[in-house]
GROMACS .gro file of C-alpha atoms in nm:
model
  313
    1ALA     CA    1  11.870   3.923  -7.536
    2ALA     CA    2  11.985   3.550  -7.516
    3THR     CA    3  12.127   3.387  -7.239
    4PRO     CA    4  12.485   3.265  -7.333
    5GLU     CA    5  12.540   2.914  -7.206
    6PRO     CA    6  12.812   2.863  -7.109
    7ASP     CA    7  13.049   3.146  -7.053
    8PHE     CA    8  13.353   3.200  -6.903
    9SER     CA    9  13.339   3.491  -6.597
   10GLU     CA   10  13.511   3.591  -6.303
   11GLY     CA   11  13.247   3.514  -6.052
   12VAL     CA   12  13.324   3.108  -6.129
   13GLY     CA   13  13.640   2.992  -5.968
   14ALA     CA   14  13.694   2.701  -6.244
   15ASP     CA   15  13.669   2.986  -6.543
   16GLY     CA   16  13.974   3.228  -6.609
   17GLY     CA   17  14.051   3.507  -6.854
   18PHE     CA   18  14.079   3.539  -7.164
   19ALA     CA   19  14.301   3.779  -7.448
   20VAL     CA   20  14.296   3.688  -7.805
   21PRO     CA   21  14.712   3.683  -7.920
   22PRO     CA   22  14.761   3.800  -8.247
   23GLU     CA   23  14.881   3.442  -8.413
   24TRP     CA   24  14.519   3.325  -8.269
   25ARG     CA   25  14.428   3.187  -8.632
   26SER     CA   26  14.758   3.036  -8.702
   27GLU     CA   27  14.781   2.854  -8.414
   28ILE     CA   28  14.405   2.682  -8.416
   29MET     CA   29  14.486   2.563  -8.750
   30ALA     CA   30  14.810   2.363  -8.646
   31LEU     CA   31  14.610   2.209  -8.367
   32VAL     CA   32  14.333   2.115  -8.596
   33SER     CA   33  14.597   1.973  -8.874
   34PRO     CA   34  14.855   1.788  -8.637
   35GLU     CA   35  15.093   1.580  -8.800
   36ASP     CA   36  14.921   1.250  -8.651
   37SER     CA   37  14.564   1.352  -8.769
   38LEU     CA   38  14.342   1.159  -9.008
   39LEU     CA   39  14.278   1.469  -9.197
   40SER     CA   40  14.629   1.552  -9.262
   41MET     CA   41  14.650   1.145  -9.432
   42THR     CA   42  14.365   1.180  -9.654
   43ASP     CA   43  14.369   1.340  -9.992
   44GLN     CA   44  14.284   1.700  -9.941
   45MET     CA   45  14.125   1.907 -10.165
   46PRO     CA   46  14.106   2.300 -10.118
   47VAL     CA   47  13.815   2.480 -10.257
   48SER     CA   48  13.722   2.852 -10.295
   49GLY     CA   49  13.329   2.778 -10.317
   50ASN     CA   50  13.110   2.536 -10.143
   51SER     CA   51  13.119   2.221 -10.379
   52ILE     CA   52  13.311   2.090 -10.606
   53THR     CA   53  13.272   1.802 -10.878
   54PHE     CA   54  13.487   1.547 -10.979
   55PRO     CA   55  13.472   1.306 -11.285
   56ILE     CA   56  13.582   0.993 -11.154
   57ASP     CA   57  13.649   0.651 -11.292
   58GLU     CA   58  13.620   0.338 -11.113
   59THR     CA   59  13.684   0.087 -11.325
   60THR     CA   60  13.941  -0.166 -11.308
   61SER     CA   61  14.276  -0.291 -11.506
   62HIS     CA   62  14.124  -0.619 -11.520
   63GLN     CA   63  13.770  -0.562 -11.645
   64SER     CA   64  13.680  -0.729 -11.939
   65THR     CA   65  13.346  -0.489 -11.961
   66GLY     CA   66  13.258  -0.154 -11.912
   67GLY     CA   67  13.542   0.144 -11.975
   68ILE     CA   68  13.852   0.149 -12.156
   69LEU     CA   69  13.943  -0.229 -12.310
   70ALA     CA   70  14.256  -0.394 -12.474
   71TYR     CA   71  14.173  -0.674 -12.724
   72TRP     CA   72  14.424  -0.948 -12.853
   73ASP     CA   73  14.327  -0.936 -13.237
   74SER     CA   74  14.534  -1.061 -13.535
   75GLU     CA   75  14.702  -0.883 -13.849
   76ALA     CA   76  14.497  -0.672 -14.023
   77ALA     CA   77  14.185  -0.721 -13.817
   78ALA     CA   78  13.957  -0.461 -13.712
   79MET     CA   79  14.007  -0.336 -13.372
   80THR     CA   80  13.714  -0.339 -13.127
   81ALA     CA   81  13.647   0.018 -13.011
   82SER     CA   82  13.598   0.073 -12.605
   83LYS     CA   83  13.516   0.432 -12.449
   84PRO     CA   84  13.566   0.577 -12.110
   85SER     CA   85  13.328   0.505 -11.819
   86LEU     CA   86  13.284   0.813 -11.588
   87LYS     CA   87  13.024   0.946 -11.379
   88ASP     CA   88  13.024   1.284 -11.170
   89LEU     CA   89  13.124   1.301 -10.809
   90THR     CA   90  13.016   1.651 -10.611
   91VAL     CA   91  13.085   1.702 -10.261
   92LYS     CA   92  12.963   1.980 -10.064
   93THR     CA   93  13.133   2.122  -9.767
   94SER     CA   94  12.991   2.124  -9.433
   95ARG     CA   95  13.021   2.314  -9.139
   96LEU     CA   96  13.191   2.254  -8.813
   97THR     CA   97  13.171   2.570  -8.535
   98ALA     CA   98  13.277   2.587  -8.172
   99MET     CA   99  13.193   2.946  -8.037
  100VAL     CA  100  13.306   3.037  -7.656
  101PRO     CA  101  13.162   3.361  -7.497
  102VAL     CA  102  13.374   3.554  -7.254
  103THR     CA  103  13.324   3.859  -7.028
  104GLU     CA  104  13.456   4.169  -7.079
  105GLU     CA  105  13.607   4.140  -6.744
  106LEU     CA  106  13.792   3.833  -6.793
  107MET     CA  107  13.935   3.987  -7.125
  108GLU     CA  108  14.078   4.269  -6.900
  109ASP     CA  109  14.185   4.122  -6.620
  110ALA     CA  110  14.338   3.801  -6.751
  111SER     CA  111  14.537   3.673  -7.000
  112ALA     CA  112  14.580   3.303  -6.885
  113MET     CA  113  14.286   3.187  -7.057
  114GLY     CA  114  14.418   3.252  -7.428
  115ALA     CA  115  14.641   2.942  -7.456
  116TYR     CA  116  14.371   2.712  -7.293
  117VAL     CA  117  14.067   2.844  -7.550
  118GLN     CA  118  14.336   2.747  -7.821
  119ARG     CA  119  14.469   2.437  -7.721
  120LYS     CA  120  14.087   2.300  -7.594
  121ALA     CA  121  13.877   2.448  -7.907
  122GLY     CA  122  14.164   2.281  -8.148
  123GLU     CA  123  14.143   1.965  -7.972
  124LYS     CA  124  13.769   1.941  -7.955
  125MET     CA  125  13.759   2.047  -8.370
  126ASN     CA  126  14.025   1.791  -8.444
  127PHE     CA  127  13.851   1.494  -8.341
  128LYS     CA  128  13.522   1.593  -8.485
  129VAL     CA  129  13.690   1.585  -8.746
  130THR     CA  130  13.852   1.254  -8.698
  131ASP     CA  131  13.547   1.122  -8.549
  132ALA     CA  132  13.348   1.185  -8.865
  133ILE     CA  133  13.579   1.042  -9.110
  134ILE     CA  134  13.558   0.692  -8.929
  135ASN     CA  135  13.189   0.769  -8.814
  136GLY     CA  136  13.029   1.028  -9.017
  137THR     CA  137  12.689   0.949  -9.141
  138GLY     CA  138  12.737   1.168  -9.430
  139SER     CA  139  12.438   1.390  -9.384
  140GLY     CA  140  12.557   1.785  -9.248
  141GLN     CA  141  12.905   1.586  -9.222
  142PRO     CA  142  13.156   1.382  -9.405
  143LEU     CA  143  13.074   1.012  -9.453
  144GLY     CA  144  13.312   0.779  -9.239
  145ILE     CA  145  13.456   0.485  -9.331
  146ILE     CA  146  13.256   0.241  -9.114
  147ASN     CA  147  12.951   0.382  -9.314
  148ALA     CA  148  13.055   0.357  -9.652
  149PRO     CA  149  12.889   0.181  -9.927
  150CYS     CA  150  13.274   0.060  -9.999
  151LEU     CA  151  13.358  -0.112  -9.661
  152VAL     CA  152  13.442  -0.467  -9.671
  153SER     CA  153  13.401  -0.616  -9.339
  154VAL     CA  154  13.594  -0.924  -9.199
  155ALA     CA  155  13.364  -1.209  -8.986
  156LYS     CA  156  13.547  -1.347  -8.639
  157GLU     CA  157  13.679  -1.717  -8.689
  158THR     CA  158  13.423  -1.946  -8.576
  159SER     CA  159  13.534  -2.064  -8.310
  160GLN     CA  160  13.665  -1.737  -8.161
  161ALA     CA  161  13.484  -1.571  -7.866
  162ALA     CA  162  13.352  -1.268  -7.876
  163SER     CA  163  13.504  -0.920  -7.823
  164THR     CA  164  13.840  -1.049  -7.874
  165VAL     CA  165  14.133  -1.000  -8.180
  166ARG     CA  166  14.314  -1.291  -8.302
  167GLY     CA  167  14.613  -1.303  -8.582
  168PRO     CA  168  14.381  -1.436  -8.837
  169ASN     CA  169  14.141  -1.151  -8.816
  170LEU     CA  170  14.434  -0.927  -8.939
  171VAL     CA  171  14.536  -1.127  -9.158
  172LYS     CA  172  14.201  -1.179  -9.348
  173MET     CA  173  14.183  -0.803  -9.349
  174VAL     CA  174  14.503  -0.767  -9.552
  175SER     CA  175  14.418  -1.007  -9.768
  176ARG     CA  176  14.098  -0.794  -9.866
  177MET     CA  177  14.309  -0.481  -9.928
  178PRO     CA  178  14.422  -0.373 -10.293
  179ALA     CA  179  14.784  -0.464 -10.287
  180GLU     CA  180  14.877  -0.181 -10.435
  181SER     CA  181  14.745   0.017 -10.112
  182TYR     CA  182  14.912  -0.209  -9.866
  183SER     CA  183  15.225   0.023  -9.835
  184ARG     CA  184  15.044   0.330  -9.778
  185ALA     CA  185  14.784   0.135  -9.534
  186VAL     CA  186  14.755   0.231  -9.139
  187TRP     CA  187  14.576   0.038  -8.865
  188LEU     CA  188  14.360   0.268  -8.716
  189ILE     CA  189  14.258   0.087  -8.364
  190ASN     CA  190  14.062   0.167  -8.065
  191GLN     CA  191  14.291   0.180  -7.763
  192ASP     CA  192  14.098  -0.146  -7.586
  193VAL     CA  193  14.201  -0.352  -7.882
  194TYR     CA  194  14.582  -0.279  -7.825
  195PRO     CA  195  14.654  -0.572  -7.540
  196PHE     CA  196  14.470  -0.852  -7.802
  197LEU     CA  197  14.763  -0.754  -8.055
  198LEU     CA  198  15.041  -0.801  -7.824
  199ALA     CA  199  14.917  -1.181  -7.785
  200ALA     CA  200  14.819  -1.249  -8.155
  201GLY     CA  201  15.026  -1.478  -8.377
  202ILE     CA  202  14.920  -1.706  -8.653
  203ALA     CA  203  14.995  -2.096  -8.615
  204VAL     CA  204  15.319  -2.183  -8.802
  205VAL     CA  205  15.296  -2.554  -8.921
  206ASP     CA  206  15.556  -2.780  -9.111
  207ALA     CA  207  15.537  -2.817  -9.471
  208ALA     CA  208  15.225  -3.077  -9.480
  209GLY     CA  209  15.066  -2.871  -9.254
  210THR     CA  210  14.946  -3.080  -9.002
  211THR     CA  211  15.207  -3.045  -8.726
  212ALA     CA  212  15.229  -2.724  -8.563
  213GLN     CA  213  15.553  -2.597  -8.532
  214GLY     CA  214  15.475  -2.267  -8.289
  215VAL     CA  215  15.338  -1.929  -8.332
  216GLY     CA  216  15.440  -1.626  -8.539
  217PRO     CA  217  15.376  -1.293  -8.400
  218ILE     CA  218  15.126  -1.048  -8.594
  219TRP     CA  219  15.266  -0.734  -8.361
  220ALA     CA  220  15.620  -0.564  -8.373
  221ALA     CA  221  15.761  -0.357  -8.117
  222PRO     CA  222  15.838  -0.014  -8.195
  223ASN     CA  223  16.098   0.123  -8.377
  224GLY     CA  224  16.129   0.469  -8.346
  225LEU     CA  225  15.895   0.626  -8.118
  226SER     CA  226  15.848   0.947  -8.354
  227GLN     CA  227  15.727   0.713  -8.629
  228THR     CA  228  15.482   0.437  -8.516
  229PRO     CA  229  15.477   0.467  -8.114
  230TYR     CA  230  15.237   0.184  -8.082
  231GLY     CA  231  15.420  -0.073  -8.314
  232THR     CA  232  15.300  -0.223  -8.665
  233ILE     CA  233  15.078  -0.510  -8.726
  234LEU     CA  234  15.221  -0.709  -9.052
  235GLY     CA  235  15.458  -0.394  -9.084
  236ARG     CA  236  15.218  -0.134  -9.100
  237PRO     CA  237  15.222   0.125  -8.836
  238ILE     CA  238  14.917   0.150  -8.590
  239VAL     CA  239  14.705   0.466  -8.474
  240VAL     CA  240  14.496   0.466  -8.170
  241THR     CA  241  14.188   0.653  -8.130
  242GLU     CA  242  13.878   0.712  -7.951
  243ALA     CA  243  13.691   0.755  -8.306
  244CYS     CA  244  13.739   0.348  -8.342
  245PRO     CA  245  13.433   0.168  -8.146
  246THR     CA  246  13.546  -0.037  -7.873
  247VAL     CA  247  13.603  -0.424  -7.902
  248GLY     CA  248  13.323  -0.617  -8.036
  249SER     CA  249  13.193  -0.348  -8.285
  250VAL     CA  250  13.251  -0.314  -8.642
  251GLY     CA  251  13.500  -0.049  -8.685
  252ASP     CA  252  13.692  -0.164  -8.381
  253ILE     CA  253  14.009  -0.200  -8.560
  254ILE     CA  254  14.038  -0.045  -8.976
  255LEU     CA  255  14.294  -0.104  -9.215
  256ALA     CA  256  14.276   0.152  -9.444
  257ASP     CA  257  14.463   0.353  -9.707
  258MET     CA  258  14.376   0.722  -9.589
  259SER     CA  259  14.500   0.868  -9.917
  260LYS     CA  260  14.206   0.683 -10.092
  261TYR     CA  261  13.980   0.883  -9.838
  262LEU     CA  262  13.871   1.242 -10.037
  263SER     CA  263  13.822   1.550  -9.781
  264VAL     CA  264  13.713   1.912  -9.951
  265VAL     CA  265  13.846   2.170  -9.717
  266LYS     CA  266  13.747   2.521  -9.752
  267THR     CA  267  14.068   2.739  -9.875
  268GLY     CA  268  14.198   2.964  -9.561
  269GLY     CA  269  14.096   2.666  -9.301
  270ILE     CA  270  13.958   2.771  -8.972
  271ARG     CA  271  13.818   3.129  -8.947
  272SER     CA  272  13.810   3.280  -8.660
  273ASP     CA  273  13.610   3.600  -8.558
  274VAL     CA  274  13.532   3.786  -8.215
  275SER     CA  275  13.223   4.039  -8.177
  276MET     CA  276  13.102   4.208  -7.873
  277HIS     CA  277  12.752   4.272  -8.054
  278PHE     CA  278  12.549   3.966  -7.984
  279TYR     CA  279  12.580   3.954  -7.585
  280PHE     CA  280  12.640   4.336  -7.578
  281ASP     CA  281  12.376   4.423  -7.321
  282GLN     CA  282  12.557   4.100  -7.071
  283ASN     CA  283  12.903   4.306  -7.133
  284ILE     CA  284  12.999   3.963  -7.322
  285SER     CA  285  13.232   3.939  -7.599
  286ALA     CA  286  13.159   3.582  -7.842
  287PHE     CA  287  13.493   3.405  -7.996
  288ARG     CA  288  13.378   3.194  -8.318
  289PHE     CA  289  13.568   2.972  -8.480
  290VAL     CA  290  13.387   2.784  -8.829
  291MET     CA  291  13.596   2.558  -9.048
  292ARG     CA  292  13.390   2.411  -9.323
  293MET     CA  293  13.498   2.055  -9.505
  294ASN     CA  294  13.345   1.730  -9.600
  295GLY     CA  295  13.462   1.380  -9.688
  296GLN     CA  296  13.410   1.053  -9.808
  297PRO     CA  297  13.582   0.754  -9.946
  298TRP     CA  298  13.672   0.751 -10.337
  299LEU     CA  299  13.537   0.421 -10.360
  300SER     CA  300  13.143   0.395 -10.419
  301ALA     CA  301  13.143   0.036 -10.390
  302PRO     CA  302  13.372  -0.280 -10.321
  303ILE     CA  303  13.648  -0.384 -10.586
  304ALA     CA  304  13.526  -0.712 -10.760
  305ARG     CA  305  13.850  -0.971 -10.849
  306LYS     CA  306  13.943  -1.130 -11.181
  307SER     CA  307  13.996  -1.423 -11.016
  308GLY     CA  308  13.819  -1.475 -10.662
  309ALA     CA  309  13.504  -1.451 -10.542
  310ASN     CA  310  13.608  -1.174 -10.230
  311THR     CA  311  13.634  -0.816 -10.295
  312LEU     CA  312  13.881  -0.548 -10.213
  313SER     CA  313  13.850  -0.215 -10.075
   0.00000   0.00000   0.00000
């Protein structure tokens, strides 16, 4: 039989005891989807099978070609016909798992490991989902924001030092987001970005635009820790996550409307099982957690403007 690695046993001082409490499944699911997780911010779609197909329309209201169009015409003139422009989006679920082998001796002699394993399994799976939503490759896991074809990146200023964040960077990011999304947007940042935010600002000049009048702040201090513990940037809350890369890398700070990210989650969320058969000859039971989900941004490409060369996303 295969030797489990790693496992929890009484023979190692750092290990502990484990017993499965009756509320195992519901507690794990609560940990995987806490209120501040990125998964809970997305456009979630439960599925009973292994995939789901959506008809989607990516045309905009200001497009002059493609999709349903409107025209000005005169009385009694023949109207110009147009038709919808739809395409299919199929998303198949991928599998996220955690497996914990535990000796029968530990199960019999101690119960303190129960809460520990639940908490750690939930934390690990929660971060895996969050990391995939930001960095996922789309192969066997969700497609992350950074790797999505609809990503819009804002370059640093001409005279700006590398691996820094300045006020103009943030203002330009806002200008690249569709106006209707800004009221729902959040700033996702690596913790290394935070010190730059406290000093970030934009130059305030006189009416002629020539004489500096001071610096206007970008970051605002928290107003109610339960809602925005890290404050806000230009009125939108900050979410600090280790899933964002450090300063100087694409994705160190992201402005995102997470309701525009589709997540497909298998109905029932986490499935938890326990079996003594896999390691039967070693007197070890295996606890298994399985979650099937996938995700990707709704947009397949940046949005073209009616007026202006800069795309939006």
